[in-house]
Amino acid sequence: MRRRTPVFALFFLAPLVGEFFLGDFALNLLPLIIVFAPMYGGAAVLIREVARRTGRGWPTMIMLGLAYGVLEEGLVTQSLVNKDYLDQHLLDPGYIPALGTAAPWVIFVATLHMVWSISVPIALVEQGSSRRTEPWLGRLGVTVAAVLMLAGGFAMWNSTRTDPSLSHGFLESPKQALVITAVALVLIVVAFLLPRPAGGRPGAVPSPWVVFATGIAGGAIFMSVTMSWLPTWAGVTAMLVAIAGTFTLVGVWSRRAAWGPWHRYAIVAGALLTYSWHTFFMHSATGLLDLASHIVYALAALGILWYVARRMRAMTPAHPAELEAVG
């Protein structure tokens, strides 16, 4: 059971970060994590295990996280094509009639899942594990994760479909479902065509503090789309600049021999804390419970980062040569 601790941690951390740290649910709704865990946690575990078992790394996991985001929002909640989802009018800004969806919402929500629902939880648990790149499950465990993801996704789809306050009776057409599935399948294929990890190249990398600042800056630019003062297509541009800029910099740095565990920690810390500050702006504290929830979730994020850093210090060898090997 102790060897499975990272699996259980990832299983519950994925929905905790993906839904609760964003500020979607107050503290009194925290038991809903049991409802979200099969879909979110099952997907995060499955993506991580498939990537590590096939000798692949972060490019593959990130692309699979994007495919997951497309499937969840396209087939499960159907927010990508339902104009009345949650009564939020999410598709009004930047709606493209020919596509039946809105570019700002597609980019925003797919990135939320790719980065925060999948990649951040995986990175946090891996950084705190002594078996960071090793598989944590056998074939049976991977199968169980896949079944949980599918069962959780079906339960969420059925709940959304039957709850008038969520879907308003909307059900996407077979053509829409087919197109969304095809897009997700293309992303999955691309994920396994991406090159395998190839670090060790010469070149300098900035300090972990600079990497952390890069994560914070990229998150701030990306999240600026939710601020009302930004015009719709300026927001789209901001999101694309943030995504392309952050991923390019980290992609270049991470291929160099000097890139190490504290650089990986720094970028995931910047991403996690982006959620922590942004929740105070995305969901206004209209009552004491809302404000208390935002504060508690932010403190929980800091606590998780502290714990992971503590684990890393305990595992990091003191000798420079060994430290380089860990990276």
Short mmCIF file of C-alpha atoms in Angstrom, two decimals:
data_model
loop_
_atom_site.label_atom_id
_atom_site.label_comp_id
_atom_site.label_asym_id
_atom_site.label_seq_id
_atom_site.Cartn_x
_atom_site.Cartn_y
_atom_site.Cartn_z
CA MET A 1 0.00 0.00 0.00
CA ARG A 2 2.86 2.35 0.77
CA ARG A 3 4.14 1.96 -2.79
CA ARG A 4 0.68 2.99 -4.01
CA THR A 5 0.65 6.20 -1.96
CA PRO A 6 1.57 8.40 -4.97
CA VAL A 7 -1.33 6.88 -6.93
CA PHE A 8 -3.88 7.69 -4.23
CA ALA A 9 -2.36 11.15 -3.78
CA LEU A 10 -2.68 11.88 -7.50
CA PHE A 11 -6.18 10.38 -7.65
CA PHE A 12 -7.51 12.93 -5.15
CA LEU A 13 -5.16 15.82 -5.89
CA ALA A 14 -6.34 16.09 -9.51
CA PRO A 15 -9.95 17.01 -8.64
CA LEU A 16 -8.82 19.08 -5.66
CA VAL A 17 -6.68 21.31 -7.87
CA GLY A 18 -8.85 21.13 -10.98
CA GLU A 19 -12.14 22.10 -9.34
CA PHE A 20 -11.72 23.28 -5.77
CA PHE A 21 -8.51 25.32 -5.89
CA LEU A 22 -9.98 27.17 -8.86
CA GLY A 23 -12.74 28.31 -6.52
CA ASP A 24 -15.66 26.56 -8.21
CA PHE A 25 -16.84 24.94 -4.98
CA ALA A 26 -16.89 26.24 -1.43
CA LEU A 27 -15.64 24.28 1.57
CA ASN A 28 -19.07 22.90 2.41
CA LEU A 29 -19.03 21.09 -0.95
CA LEU A 30 -15.63 19.49 -0.41
CA PRO A 31 -17.20 15.98 -0.11
CA LEU A 32 -17.91 16.27 -3.85
CA ILE A 33 -14.27 15.40 -4.37
CA ILE A 34 -15.40 11.76 -4.12
CA VAL A 35 -17.69 12.39 -7.10
CA PHE A 36 -15.04 14.12 -9.21
CA ALA A 37 -12.13 11.81 -8.32
CA PRO A 38 -12.95 8.88 -10.65
CA MET A 39 -13.00 11.10 -13.75
CA TYR A 40 -10.25 13.59 -12.85
CA GLY A 41 -8.09 11.29 -10.78
CA GLY A 42 -8.57 8.29 -13.04
CA ALA A 43 -7.53 10.37 -16.05
CA ALA A 44 -4.47 11.86 -14.33
CA VAL A 45 -3.28 8.44 -13.12
CA LEU A 46 -3.93 6.84 -16.51
CA ILE A 47 -2.13 9.59 -18.44
CA ARG A 48 0.85 9.51 -16.10
CA GLU A 49 1.17 5.71 -16.13
CA VAL A 50 0.78 5.33 -19.89
CA ALA A 51 3.41 8.00 -20.51
CA ARG A 52 5.91 6.61 -18.01
CA ARG A 53 5.37 2.97 -19.00
CA THR A 54 6.14 3.84 -22.62
CA GLY A 55 9.28 5.77 -21.70
CA ARG A 56 7.80 9.13 -22.54
CA GLY A 57 7.78 12.36 -20.62
CA TRP A 58 6.13 15.74 -20.31
CA PRO A 59 5.40 16.53 -23.97
CA THR A 60 3.28 13.39 -24.17
CA MET A 61 1.55 13.97 -20.82
CA ILE A 62 0.73 17.58 -21.67
CA MET A 63 -0.76 16.63 -25.03
CA LEU A 64 -2.77 13.84 -23.44
CA GLY A 65 -3.97 16.35 -20.85
CA LEU A 66 -5.19 18.56 -23.68
CA ALA A 67 -7.03 15.60 -25.22
CA TYR A 68 -8.65 14.98 -21.85
CA GLY A 69 -9.79 18.60 -21.67
CA VAL A 70 -11.38 18.37 -25.11
CA LEU A 71 -13.19 15.16 -24.17
CA GLU A 72 -14.43 16.39 -20.80
CA GLU A 73 -15.73 19.74 -22.01
CA GLY A 74 -16.78 18.44 -25.42
CA LEU A 75 -18.47 15.14 -24.62
CA VAL A 76 -19.07 15.03 -20.85
CA THR A 77 -20.20 18.52 -19.84
CA GLN A 78 -20.63 19.61 -23.49
CA SER A 79 -19.77 23.18 -22.50
CA LEU A 80 -17.88 23.61 -25.79
CA VAL A 81 -21.13 23.53 -27.75
CA ASN A 82 -23.91 24.27 -25.23
CA LYS A 83 -24.68 28.00 -25.25
CA ASP A 84 -26.78 27.73 -22.08
CA TYR A 85 -24.41 25.63 -19.98
CA LEU A 86 -24.69 26.73 -16.31
CA ASP A 87 -26.51 29.87 -17.49
CA GLN A 88 -23.08 31.47 -17.86
CA HIS A 89 -23.27 32.35 -21.59
CA LEU A 90 -19.74 30.99 -21.95
CA LEU A 91 -19.93 30.90 -25.75
CA ASP A 92 -21.17 34.45 -26.29
CA PRO A 93 -17.74 36.13 -26.50
CA GLY A 94 -15.99 35.20 -29.74
CA TYR A 95 -18.67 32.81 -30.95
CA ILE A 96 -17.90 31.29 -34.37
CA PRO A 97 -21.15 30.08 -36.01
CA ALA A 98 -19.36 27.87 -38.55
CA LEU A 99 -17.74 25.92 -35.72
CA GLY A 100 -20.63 26.08 -33.29
CA THR A 101 -18.35 27.15 -30.46
CA ALA A 102 -16.33 30.10 -29.18
CA ALA A 103 -12.56 30.37 -29.53
CA PRO A 104 -11.96 32.11 -26.15
CA TRP A 105 -13.80 29.45 -24.16
CA VAL A 106 -12.26 26.52 -26.06
CA ILE A 107 -8.71 27.79 -25.51
CA PHE A 108 -9.34 28.80 -21.91
CA VAL A 109 -11.07 25.68 -20.60
CA ALA A 110 -8.96 23.18 -22.56
CA THR A 111 -5.81 24.80 -21.15
CA LEU A 112 -7.25 24.74 -17.63
CA HIS A 113 -7.59 20.98 -17.87
CA MET A 114 -4.31 20.42 -19.68
CA VAL A 115 -2.28 22.41 -17.15
CA TRP A 116 -4.14 22.45 -13.84
CA SER A 117 -6.39 19.38 -13.86
CA ILE A 118 -3.72 17.01 -15.21
CA SER A 119 -0.17 18.36 -15.45
CA VAL A 120 0.11 20.24 -12.14
CA PRO A 121 -1.14 17.33 -9.97
CA ILE A 122 1.11 14.86 -11.79
CA ALA A 123 4.14 17.13 -11.40
CA LEU A 124 3.48 17.76 -7.71
CA VAL A 125 3.14 14.08 -6.83
CA GLU A 126 6.12 13.08 -8.96
CA GLN A 127 8.33 15.72 -7.37
CA GLY A 128 7.47 14.35 -3.94
CA SER A 129 8.11 10.75 -4.97
CA SER A 130 11.38 8.86 -4.89
CA ARG A 131 10.20 7.02 -8.03
CA ARG A 132 9.48 10.10 -10.12
CA THR A 133 9.77 8.57 -13.60
CA GLU A 134 9.02 4.94 -12.75
CA PRO A 135 5.62 3.33 -13.33
CA TRP A 136 3.57 3.14 -10.13
CA LEU A 137 1.04 0.57 -11.32
CA GLY A 138 0.96 -2.73 -13.15
CA ARG A 139 -1.38 -3.58 -16.00
CA LEU A 140 -4.26 -4.30 -13.66
CA GLY A 141 -3.85 -0.94 -11.94
CA VAL A 142 -3.75 0.89 -15.27
CA THR A 143 -6.92 -0.94 -16.33
CA VAL A 144 -8.64 0.05 -13.08
CA ALA A 145 -7.65 3.70 -13.64
CA ALA A 146 -9.10 3.58 -17.16
CA VAL A 147 -12.36 2.02 -15.94
CA LEU A 148 -12.68 4.62 -13.17
CA MET A 149 -12.11 7.44 -15.66
CA LEU A 150 -14.74 6.10 -18.05
CA ALA A 151 -17.24 5.37 -15.28
CA GLY A 152 -16.69 8.77 -13.73
CA GLY A 153 -17.05 10.45 -17.10
CA PHE A 154 -20.29 8.62 -17.82
CA ALA A 155 -21.69 9.48 -14.39
CA MET A 156 -20.79 13.14 -14.91
CA TRP A 157 -22.31 13.14 -18.40
CA ASN A 158 -25.52 11.59 -17.12
CA SER A 159 -25.71 14.02 -14.22
CA THR A 160 -25.21 16.99 -16.54
CA ARG A 161 -27.73 15.69 -19.07
CA THR A 162 -30.46 15.09 -16.51
CA ASP A 163 -29.99 18.26 -14.45
CA PRO A 164 -31.93 21.13 -16.08
CA SER A 165 -29.89 23.73 -14.20
CA LEU A 166 -26.71 22.46 -15.89
CA SER A 167 -27.63 21.51 -19.45
CA HIS A 168 -31.12 23.01 -19.91
CA GLY A 169 -32.04 19.87 -21.85
CA PHE A 170 -29.21 20.32 -24.36
CA LEU A 171 -27.71 17.27 -26.06
CA GLU A 172 -25.08 17.67 -28.72
CA SER A 173 -25.68 16.22 -32.17
CA PRO A 174 -23.94 13.04 -33.39
CA LYS A 175 -21.93 15.20 -35.80
CA GLN A 176 -20.66 17.42 -32.99
CA ALA A 177 -19.76 14.38 -30.88
CA LEU A 178 -17.93 12.82 -33.83
CA VAL A 179 -15.90 15.97 -34.54
CA ILE A 180 -14.93 16.37 -30.86
CA THR A 181 -13.92 12.70 -30.64
CA ALA A 182 -11.87 13.01 -33.82
CA VAL A 183 -10.02 16.07 -32.46
CA ALA A 184 -9.23 14.22 -29.24
CA LEU A 185 -7.99 11.17 -31.14
CA VAL A 186 -5.70 13.33 -33.26
CA LEU A 187 -4.25 14.88 -30.09
CA ILE A 188 -3.68 11.42 -28.62
CA VAL A 189 -1.88 10.25 -31.76
CA VAL A 190 0.27 13.39 -31.79
CA ALA A 191 1.11 12.79 -28.11
CA PHE A 192 2.80 9.51 -29.00
CA LEU A 193 4.54 10.93 -32.06
CA LEU A 194 6.31 13.59 -30.02
CA PRO A 195 9.99 12.91 -29.30
CA ARG A 196 10.97 11.11 -26.14
CA PRO A 197 12.78 13.03 -23.36
CA ALA A 198 16.25 14.07 -24.48
CA GLY A 199 17.88 16.16 -21.78
CA GLY A 200 21.57 16.71 -21.18
CA ARG A 201 22.21 19.35 -23.82
CA PRO A 202 24.80 22.03 -23.03
CA GLY A 203 23.68 25.48 -22.09
CA ALA A 204 22.76 27.51 -19.06
CA VAL A 205 19.37 27.68 -17.39
CA PRO A 206 18.12 30.48 -15.16
CA SER A 207 17.76 30.06 -11.43
CA PRO A 208 14.63 28.34 -10.07
CA TRP A 209 13.41 31.76 -8.93
CA VAL A 210 13.44 33.02 -12.52
CA VAL A 211 11.59 29.88 -13.62
CA PHE A 212 9.05 30.49 -10.84
CA ALA A 213 8.59 34.09 -11.98
CA THR A 214 8.10 32.84 -15.54
CA GLY A 215 5.30 30.57 -14.35
CA ILE A 216 3.64 33.39 -12.41
CA ALA A 217 3.95 35.81 -15.33
CA GLY A 218 2.62 33.27 -17.84
CA GLY A 219 -0.29 32.49 -15.54
CA ALA A 220 -1.08 36.18 -15.04
CA ILE A 221 -1.14 36.85 -18.78
CA PHE A 222 -3.24 33.76 -19.44
CA MET A 223 -5.75 34.56 -16.70
CA SER A 224 -6.10 38.15 -17.87
CA VAL A 225 -8.72 36.86 -20.32
CA THR A 226 -11.17 36.66 -17.42
CA MET A 227 -10.75 40.34 -16.60
CA SER A 228 -13.57 42.41 -18.06
CA TRP A 229 -11.31 45.19 -19.28
CA LEU A 230 -9.76 42.98 -22.00
CA PRO A 231 -11.58 42.85 -25.36
CA THR A 232 -12.46 39.36 -26.55
CA TRP A 233 -9.83 38.87 -29.23
CA ALA A 234 -7.18 40.66 -27.20
CA GLY A 235 -7.89 38.05 -24.55
CA VAL A 236 -7.47 35.26 -27.08
CA THR A 237 -4.15 36.75 -28.13
CA ALA A 238 -3.05 37.04 -24.50
CA MET A 239 -3.87 33.40 -23.82
CA LEU A 240 -2.01 32.18 -26.90
CA VAL A 241 1.03 34.35 -26.10
CA ALA A 242 1.08 33.05 -22.52
CA ILE A 243 0.78 29.42 -23.59
CA ALA A 244 3.32 29.63 -26.42
CA GLY A 245 5.80 31.76 -24.47
CA THR A 246 5.76 29.71 -21.27
CA PHE A 247 5.87 26.32 -22.99
CA THR A 248 8.65 27.42 -25.35
CA LEU A 249 10.87 28.74 -22.56
CA VAL A 250 10.34 25.75 -20.30
CA GLY A 251 10.74 23.38 -23.23
CA VAL A 252 14.12 24.88 -24.14
CA TRP A 253 15.38 25.05 -20.55
CA SER A 254 14.27 21.54 -19.61
CA ARG A 255 16.37 19.98 -22.36
CA ARG A 256 19.58 21.32 -20.86
CA ALA A 257 21.76 19.35 -18.45
CA ALA A 258 21.58 22.06 -15.80
CA TRP A 259 17.80 21.72 -15.51
CA GLY A 260 17.08 19.99 -12.22
CA PRO A 261 14.45 19.09 -9.64
CA TRP A 262 14.13 22.59 -8.20
CA HIS A 263 13.51 24.03 -11.66
CA ARG A 264 10.67 21.55 -12.14
CA TYR A 265 9.36 22.44 -8.70
CA ALA A 266 9.54 26.16 -9.50
CA ILE A 267 7.42 26.00 -12.63
CA VAL A 268 4.72 23.84 -11.04
CA ALA A 269 4.69 26.12 -7.97
CA GLY A 270 4.12 29.12 -10.22
CA ALA A 271 1.24 27.32 -11.92
CA LEU A 272 -0.38 26.21 -8.66
CA LEU A 273 -0.14 29.63 -7.06
CA THR A 274 -1.69 31.15 -10.18
CA TYR A 275 -4.90 29.37 -9.21
CA SER A 276 -4.50 30.54 -5.61
CA TRP A 277 -4.45 34.25 -6.44
CA HIS A 278 -6.80 34.08 -9.37
CA THR A 279 -9.65 32.50 -7.44
CA PHE A 280 -10.08 35.74 -5.50
CA PHE A 281 -10.78 37.56 -8.78
CA MET A 282 -12.62 34.90 -10.76
CA HIS A 283 -15.07 34.15 -7.98
CA SER A 284 -15.83 37.21 -5.91
CA ALA A 285 -16.16 36.60 -2.19
CA THR A 286 -19.87 37.37 -1.88
CA GLY A 287 -20.10 35.91 1.61
CA LEU A 288 -18.04 34.71 4.53
CA LEU A 289 -18.09 31.11 3.29
CA ASP A 290 -16.76 32.10 -0.13
CA LEU A 291 -13.96 34.19 1.34
CA ALA A 292 -13.07 31.51 3.90
CA SER A 293 -13.00 28.89 1.14
CA HIS A 294 -10.65 30.95 -1.03
CA ILE A 295 -8.31 31.51 1.91
CA VAL A 296 -8.33 27.87 3.01
CA TYR A 297 -7.67 26.60 -0.52
CA ALA A 298 -4.81 29.07 -0.95
CA LEU A 299 -3.30 27.94 2.35
CA ALA A 300 -3.76 24.32 1.30
CA ALA A 301 -1.85 25.02 -1.92
CA LEU A 302 0.98 26.55 0.10
CA GLY A 303 0.91 23.55 2.42
CA ILE A 304 1.19 21.12 -0.48
CA LEU A 305 4.13 23.06 -1.92
CA TRP A 306 5.80 23.08 1.49
CA TYR A 307 5.35 19.33 1.87
CA VAL A 308 6.69 18.59 -1.62
CA ALA A 309 9.71 20.84 -1.01
CA ARG A 310 10.35 19.07 2.29
CA ARG A 311 10.23 15.69 0.54
CA MET A 312 12.58 16.94 -2.16
CA ARG A 313 15.13 18.18 0.37
CA ALA A 314 15.08 14.80 2.05
CA MET A 315 15.68 13.01 -1.26
CA THR A 316 18.16 15.38 -2.92
CA PRO A 317 21.78 14.15 -2.67
CA ALA A 318 24.32 16.63 -1.39
CA HIS A 319 27.05 15.84 -3.94
CA PRO A 320 26.86 18.03 -7.10
CA ALA A 321 27.37 15.08 -9.43
CA GLU A 322 24.54 13.17 -7.78
CA LEU A 323 22.34 16.25 -7.86
CA GLU A 324 22.90 16.51 -11.61
CA ALA A 325 21.91 12.87 -12.00
CA VAL A 326 18.65 13.45 -10.13
CA GLY A 327 17.77 16.28 -12.53
#
